[in-house]
XYZ file of C-alpha atoms in Angstrom:
379
model
C 16.339 52.729 7.751
C 18.359 55.098 5.565
C 17.421 54.819 1.902
C 20.281 54.531 -0.540
C 18.856 56.927 -3.097
C 19.404 60.596 -3.851
C 16.452 62.765 -2.984
C 16.439 66.370 -4.233
C 13.839 68.856 -3.077
C 12.954 72.440 -3.977
C 10.287 74.492 -2.179
C 8.135 76.290 -4.764
C 5.138 78.366 -3.751
C 3.393 76.431 -0.949
C 4.589 72.970 -2.067
C 7.831 71.047 -2.484
C 8.977 69.545 -5.782
C 10.995 66.392 -5.179
C 13.197 64.314 -7.496
C 14.242 60.700 -6.868
C 17.429 59.473 -8.534
C 16.452 55.792 -8.486
C 13.404 56.378 -10.705
C 14.187 59.801 -12.256
C 10.728 60.778 -11.027
C 9.475 64.226 -10.035
C 6.662 64.590 -7.503
C 4.815 67.602 -6.130
C 4.525 67.098 -2.367
C 2.945 68.806 0.589
C 5.690 70.367 2.706
C 4.936 68.048 5.636
C 5.297 65.017 3.365
C 8.567 66.361 1.990
C 9.854 66.901 5.516
C 9.099 63.258 6.388
C 11.013 62.066 3.324
C 13.977 64.296 4.190
C 14.090 62.719 7.651
C 13.789 59.191 6.242
C 16.632 59.916 3.811
C 18.795 60.899 6.789
C 18.121 57.581 8.494
C 15.864 58.925 11.264
C 13.619 56.151 12.570
C 9.924 55.945 11.752
C 9.176 56.017 15.490
C 11.037 59.293 16.033
C 9.525 60.916 12.938
C 6.048 59.786 14.007
C 6.512 61.262 17.469
C 7.374 64.675 16.019
C 4.559 64.451 13.480
C 2.046 63.474 16.160
C 2.941 66.542 18.215
C 2.919 68.885 15.194
C -0.429 67.756 13.784
C -2.059 66.680 17.075
C -2.803 63.150 15.847
C -2.249 59.797 17.587
C 1.266 58.369 17.222
C -0.186 55.160 15.764
C -1.859 57.049 12.943
C 1.347 58.981 12.285
C 3.303 55.686 12.067
C 0.735 54.217 9.652
C 0.962 57.333 7.476
C 4.764 57.215 7.345
C 4.846 53.479 6.550
C 2.278 53.973 3.801
C 4.347 56.853 2.405
C 7.493 54.688 2.505
C 5.701 51.992 0.541
C 4.394 54.396 -2.110
C 7.668 56.263 -2.593
C 10.332 53.624 -2.128
C 8.671 50.378 -3.197
C 10.407 48.981 -6.296
C 8.613 50.029 -9.469
C 7.662 47.242 -11.839
C 9.140 47.680 -15.286
C 7.837 46.209 -18.495
C 10.279 44.072 -20.350
C 10.559 44.764 -24.029
C 9.177 42.078 -26.302
C 12.244 42.434 -28.511
C 14.327 39.322 -27.970
C 16.590 39.277 -31.022
C 20.251 40.076 -30.535
C 20.898 43.097 -32.753
C 24.343 41.736 -33.612
C 22.610 38.950 -35.535
C 20.568 41.423 -37.581
C 21.980 41.997 -41.021
C 21.776 45.490 -42.430
C 20.175 45.678 -45.870
C 22.512 45.726 -48.837
C 20.322 48.235 -50.620
C 18.253 51.142 -49.392
C 15.242 52.335 -51.333
C 15.688 55.979 -50.313
C 18.766 58.049 -49.479
C 18.394 61.657 -48.393
C 20.988 64.330 -47.683
C 20.229 67.083 -45.189
C 22.441 70.152 -44.773
C 22.492 72.023 -41.469
C 24.879 74.964 -41.513
C 28.026 73.306 -42.881
C 27.184 69.758 -41.795
C 25.749 67.248 -44.262
C 23.839 64.241 -42.926
C 23.316 61.205 -45.125
C 20.217 59.257 -44.079
C 19.391 55.939 -45.736
C 15.911 54.390 -45.435
C 15.146 50.801 -46.382
C 11.537 51.527 -47.396
C 8.889 54.216 -47.720
C 7.587 53.440 -44.237
C 10.812 54.521 -42.512
C 11.088 57.522 -44.831
C 7.609 58.614 -43.736
C 8.693 58.530 -40.088
C 11.470 61.082 -40.561
C 11.637 62.919 -43.875
C 8.534 65.182 -43.820
C 9.855 67.245 -40.887
C 13.300 67.693 -42.468
C 12.478 67.915 -46.184
C 13.284 71.653 -46.267
C 16.921 70.797 -45.411
C 17.388 68.385 -48.317
C 20.250 68.891 -50.766
C 21.204 66.808 -53.805
C 24.487 64.904 -54.224
C 26.620 66.899 -51.747
C 30.295 66.449 -51.006
C 31.886 65.820 -47.598
C 29.350 63.799 -45.639
C 29.732 64.555 -41.912
C 27.476 61.827 -40.488
C 25.629 58.793 -41.787
C 22.340 57.574 -40.300
C 20.629 54.400 -41.461
C 17.064 53.321 -40.662
C 15.601 49.971 -41.652
C 12.791 47.578 -40.801
C 13.522 44.020 -39.731
C 11.146 41.580 -38.030
C 8.615 44.431 -37.503
C 11.201 46.514 -35.620
C 12.730 49.773 -36.782
C 16.527 49.680 -36.417
C 18.632 52.797 -36.157
C 22.400 53.182 -36.663
C 24.522 56.340 -36.528
C 28.003 56.308 -38.074
C 27.896 52.482 -37.996
C 27.025 52.414 -34.282
C 23.831 50.644 -33.218
C 21.511 53.082 -31.410
C 18.383 50.990 -30.853
C 15.394 49.059 -32.191
C 11.724 49.860 -31.638
C 8.448 48.120 -32.392
C 5.808 49.933 -34.422
C 3.985 50.715 -31.173
C 7.102 52.531 -29.945
C 7.727 54.648 -33.033
C 7.530 57.921 -31.101
C 10.518 56.716 -29.032
C 12.470 56.084 -32.233
C 11.570 59.547 -33.549
C 12.679 61.106 -30.272
C 15.982 59.220 -30.386
C 16.541 60.250 -34.012
C 16.049 63.887 -33.002
C 18.333 63.475 -29.982
C 21.119 62.029 -32.127
C 20.663 64.896 -34.580
C 20.995 67.656 -31.966
C 24.026 65.960 -30.429
C 25.769 66.118 -33.773
C 24.614 69.649 -34.670
C 25.561 71.173 -31.323
C 28.446 68.810 -30.506
C 26.994 67.832 -27.145
C 26.568 64.381 -25.640
C 23.269 63.205 -24.190
C 24.463 63.839 -20.632
C 24.984 67.519 -21.522
C 21.258 68.100 -22.038
C 19.083 69.112 -19.099
C 15.905 68.086 -20.892
C 13.820 68.082 -24.054
C 10.377 69.652 -23.907
C 7.231 69.092 -25.951
C 6.744 72.753 -26.733
C 7.234 75.465 -29.349
C 10.141 77.885 -28.900
C 9.973 81.408 -30.333
C 12.747 83.990 -30.008
C 13.328 87.720 -30.475
C 17.052 87.068 -31.111
C 17.827 87.886 -27.467
C 15.836 85.299 -25.522
C 13.236 82.585 -25.986
C 9.705 81.898 -24.815
C 8.308 78.359 -24.674
C 4.689 77.780 -25.696
C 3.028 74.783 -24.070
C -0.431 73.276 -24.046
C -2.435 70.224 -24.966
C -2.491 69.070 -28.580
C -4.918 71.207 -30.554
C -4.575 74.280 -28.320
C -2.623 76.214 -30.938
C 1.086 76.045 -29.989
C 2.386 75.604 -33.514
C -0.208 77.935 -35.082
C 0.749 80.675 -32.615
C 4.408 80.046 -33.422
C 3.685 80.386 -37.161
C 1.791 83.667 -36.567
C 4.682 85.059 -34.536
C 7.200 83.894 -37.151
C 5.299 85.950 -39.736
C 5.494 88.990 -37.467
C 9.197 89.394 -36.867
C 9.959 86.607 -34.409
C 12.081 83.506 -35.029
C 11.120 79.853 -34.712
C 13.918 78.260 -32.694
C 12.243 74.854 -32.329
C 8.855 73.170 -32.631
C 7.654 70.055 -30.765
C 11.214 69.063 -29.736
C 12.843 71.784 -27.620
C 16.271 70.927 -26.143
C 17.828 72.816 -23.203
C 21.458 72.239 -22.249
C 23.039 72.094 -18.797
C 26.044 74.375 -19.328
C 24.255 77.540 -20.473
C 20.651 76.591 -19.573
C 19.781 77.752 -23.092
C 17.175 76.592 -25.591
C 19.050 75.245 -28.620
C 17.926 75.362 -32.212
C 16.205 72.275 -33.589
C 15.775 72.378 -37.371
C 12.492 70.509 -37.914
C 9.560 72.097 -39.726
C 6.559 73.533 -37.905
C 3.649 71.068 -37.940
C 0.391 72.774 -38.921
C -2.881 70.971 -38.328
C -5.540 70.956 -41.038
C -7.943 73.213 -39.137
C -5.285 75.965 -38.946
C -4.535 76.136 -42.673
C -7.199 78.745 -43.430
C -5.876 81.036 -40.672
C -2.339 80.908 -42.046
C -2.868 80.851 -45.835
C -2.699 84.627 -46.268
C 0.683 84.617 -44.509
C 1.994 81.373 -46.021
C 0.370 80.784 -49.441
C 2.723 77.839 -49.996
C 0.670 75.848 -47.472
C -2.131 75.496 -50.029
C -0.097 73.060 -52.139
C 1.968 71.470 -49.384
C 1.602 67.714 -48.928
C -0.677 66.448 -46.172
C 0.409 63.728 -43.778
C -2.072 61.524 -41.928
C -1.016 60.273 -38.507
C -3.635 57.734 -37.541
C -2.154 56.966 -34.124
C -2.386 60.642 -33.183
C -5.645 61.147 -35.070
C -4.389 64.228 -36.882
C -3.628 65.521 -40.362
C -0.738 67.975 -40.702
C 1.206 69.974 -43.239
C 4.733 71.194 -42.641
C 5.889 74.798 -42.685
C 9.534 75.765 -43.122
C 10.911 77.571 -40.039
C 12.501 80.983 -40.619
C 15.589 80.146 -38.540
C 18.728 79.825 -40.679
C 21.300 79.584 -37.892
C 21.025 76.058 -36.571
C 23.803 76.757 -34.052
C 21.638 79.344 -32.303
C 20.904 79.080 -28.595
C 19.259 81.555 -26.241
C 18.121 81.769 -22.597
C 14.520 81.058 -21.652
C 12.864 82.802 -18.710
C 9.187 82.389 -19.606
C 6.727 79.557 -20.150
C 3.403 80.410 -21.801
C 0.485 77.997 -21.769
C -1.374 79.119 -24.852
C -4.864 78.316 -26.063
C -6.785 79.515 -29.091
C -10.483 79.645 -28.247
C -12.958 80.874 -30.850
C -14.691 84.165 -29.958
C -12.839 84.383 -26.645
C -11.761 87.702 -25.206
C -8.043 87.928 -24.528
C -7.222 86.417 -21.140
C -3.659 86.665 -19.884
C -1.895 86.474 -16.561
C 0.633 84.639 -14.446
C -0.332 81.172 -13.265
C 0.764 78.899 -10.446
C 4.218 77.404 -10.972
C 3.001 74.163 -9.452
C 0.186 73.981 -11.988
C 2.676 74.743 -14.774
C 5.095 72.088 -13.472
C 2.420 69.410 -13.496
C 1.649 70.228 -17.130
C 5.269 70.522 -18.243
C 6.906 67.409 -16.801
C 4.761 64.476 -18.053
C 5.440 65.269 -21.734
C 9.134 66.028 -21.237
C 12.349 64.013 -21.358
C 14.412 65.011 -18.327
C 17.975 63.919 -17.718
C 18.368 61.146 -15.097
C 21.663 62.634 -13.821
C 21.645 64.266 -10.375
C 23.593 67.364 -11.429
C 21.205 67.927 -14.357
C 18.139 67.420 -12.156
C 19.517 70.057 -9.760
C 19.888 72.513 -12.638
C 16.378 71.780 -13.879
C 14.884 72.537 -10.459
C 16.957 75.739 -10.175
C 15.887 76.847 -13.671
C 12.232 76.120 -13.052
C 12.324 78.037 -9.767
C 13.430 81.187 -11.641
C 11.068 81.202 -14.636
C 7.771 83.034 -15.123
C 4.648 81.060 -16.018
C 1.769 82.603 -17.971
C -1.562 81.554 -19.457
C -2.867 83.174 -22.658
C -6.303 82.419 -24.080
C -7.138 84.298 -27.271
C -9.128 84.499 -30.486
C -7.683 87.744 -31.875
C -4.279 87.043 -33.435
C -3.055 90.639 -33.166
C -3.820 90.791 -29.448
C -1.933 87.538 -28.902
C 1.106 88.868 -30.799
C 1.041 92.153 -28.843
C 0.812 90.231 -25.568
C 3.787 87.997 -26.420
C 5.750 91.126 -27.380
C 5.068 92.527 -23.913
C 6.278 89.311 -22.271
C 9.528 89.553 -24.247
C 9.928 93.143 -23.001
C 9.007 92.197 -19.410
C 6.106 94.667 -19.660
C 3.311 92.324 -18.657
């Protein structure tokens, strides 16, 4: 049986990374497993594949058939999808006549008017963009409205309905808000983005490095330290890469600084002492926001390096290249990756070319010197 689904594959190190169009899912496979899937996708029969596999691995044909059928079931069985509990037709939802808060954000020469129906919606968006606020501007370029109705957050852009999310799905709303913002800033549609990565992007004005790692490992703190030492914050938390240039594009949100990093950064950023704190109960964290030093929100630069960074108290500096497969398995689960075949091909090509590093540190100066060497390709 030939499966009617696109199956992309890229050998990396001693494995194969595969992408399936029907589910927009990436899997790291053993090369033998990938070879079986390639044959299935070409319509080669299970019996013929099993015969070849039996000879190659010196196993009984019956066991080879069972393995292939089990693989078929795991890979190609229809995935169950949860239906949203939202049953209202958005066309029947009336927009509020009055909005409690209206903010204006200026990015380069574009002014965005964003209206919020209550303090709750304001809290979801404004803290990360407060540094862009201007008062009573002329020539509004785009109008966003955000309001709560029937416990759902509704989002419109230039009078067009974008979506509605329950309070349990707020992070999806925040991601969509950011996606709409970068589309307008960079004049690109959603299908022109290869992906958006949960990372911190720092640049030397020529190229960009992405910092990755689990929450609490020090991505944003490292970014703030580098920003204070001559580097530029291109994006924090939400890092978009396009398909045309394969460049990291500027995202104008503030850098989120966790409470336990304030003391480290106060000498460099005294303004943090009096900056408002925000409590995110769902994420179990308290943060303050630091203004990024990037002033060109049209900026975009290539990225050839991923750095998994970790601050560890009293640790000696540890740095070196790591397995791309290990890096891939850390990168993909927290990322939004385009479901389009041509964009998935570009993602796999890009990932195949990048360098992957791990830095563990406790001495800030040593970390900064090490990142400088990565920028110069001296590591």
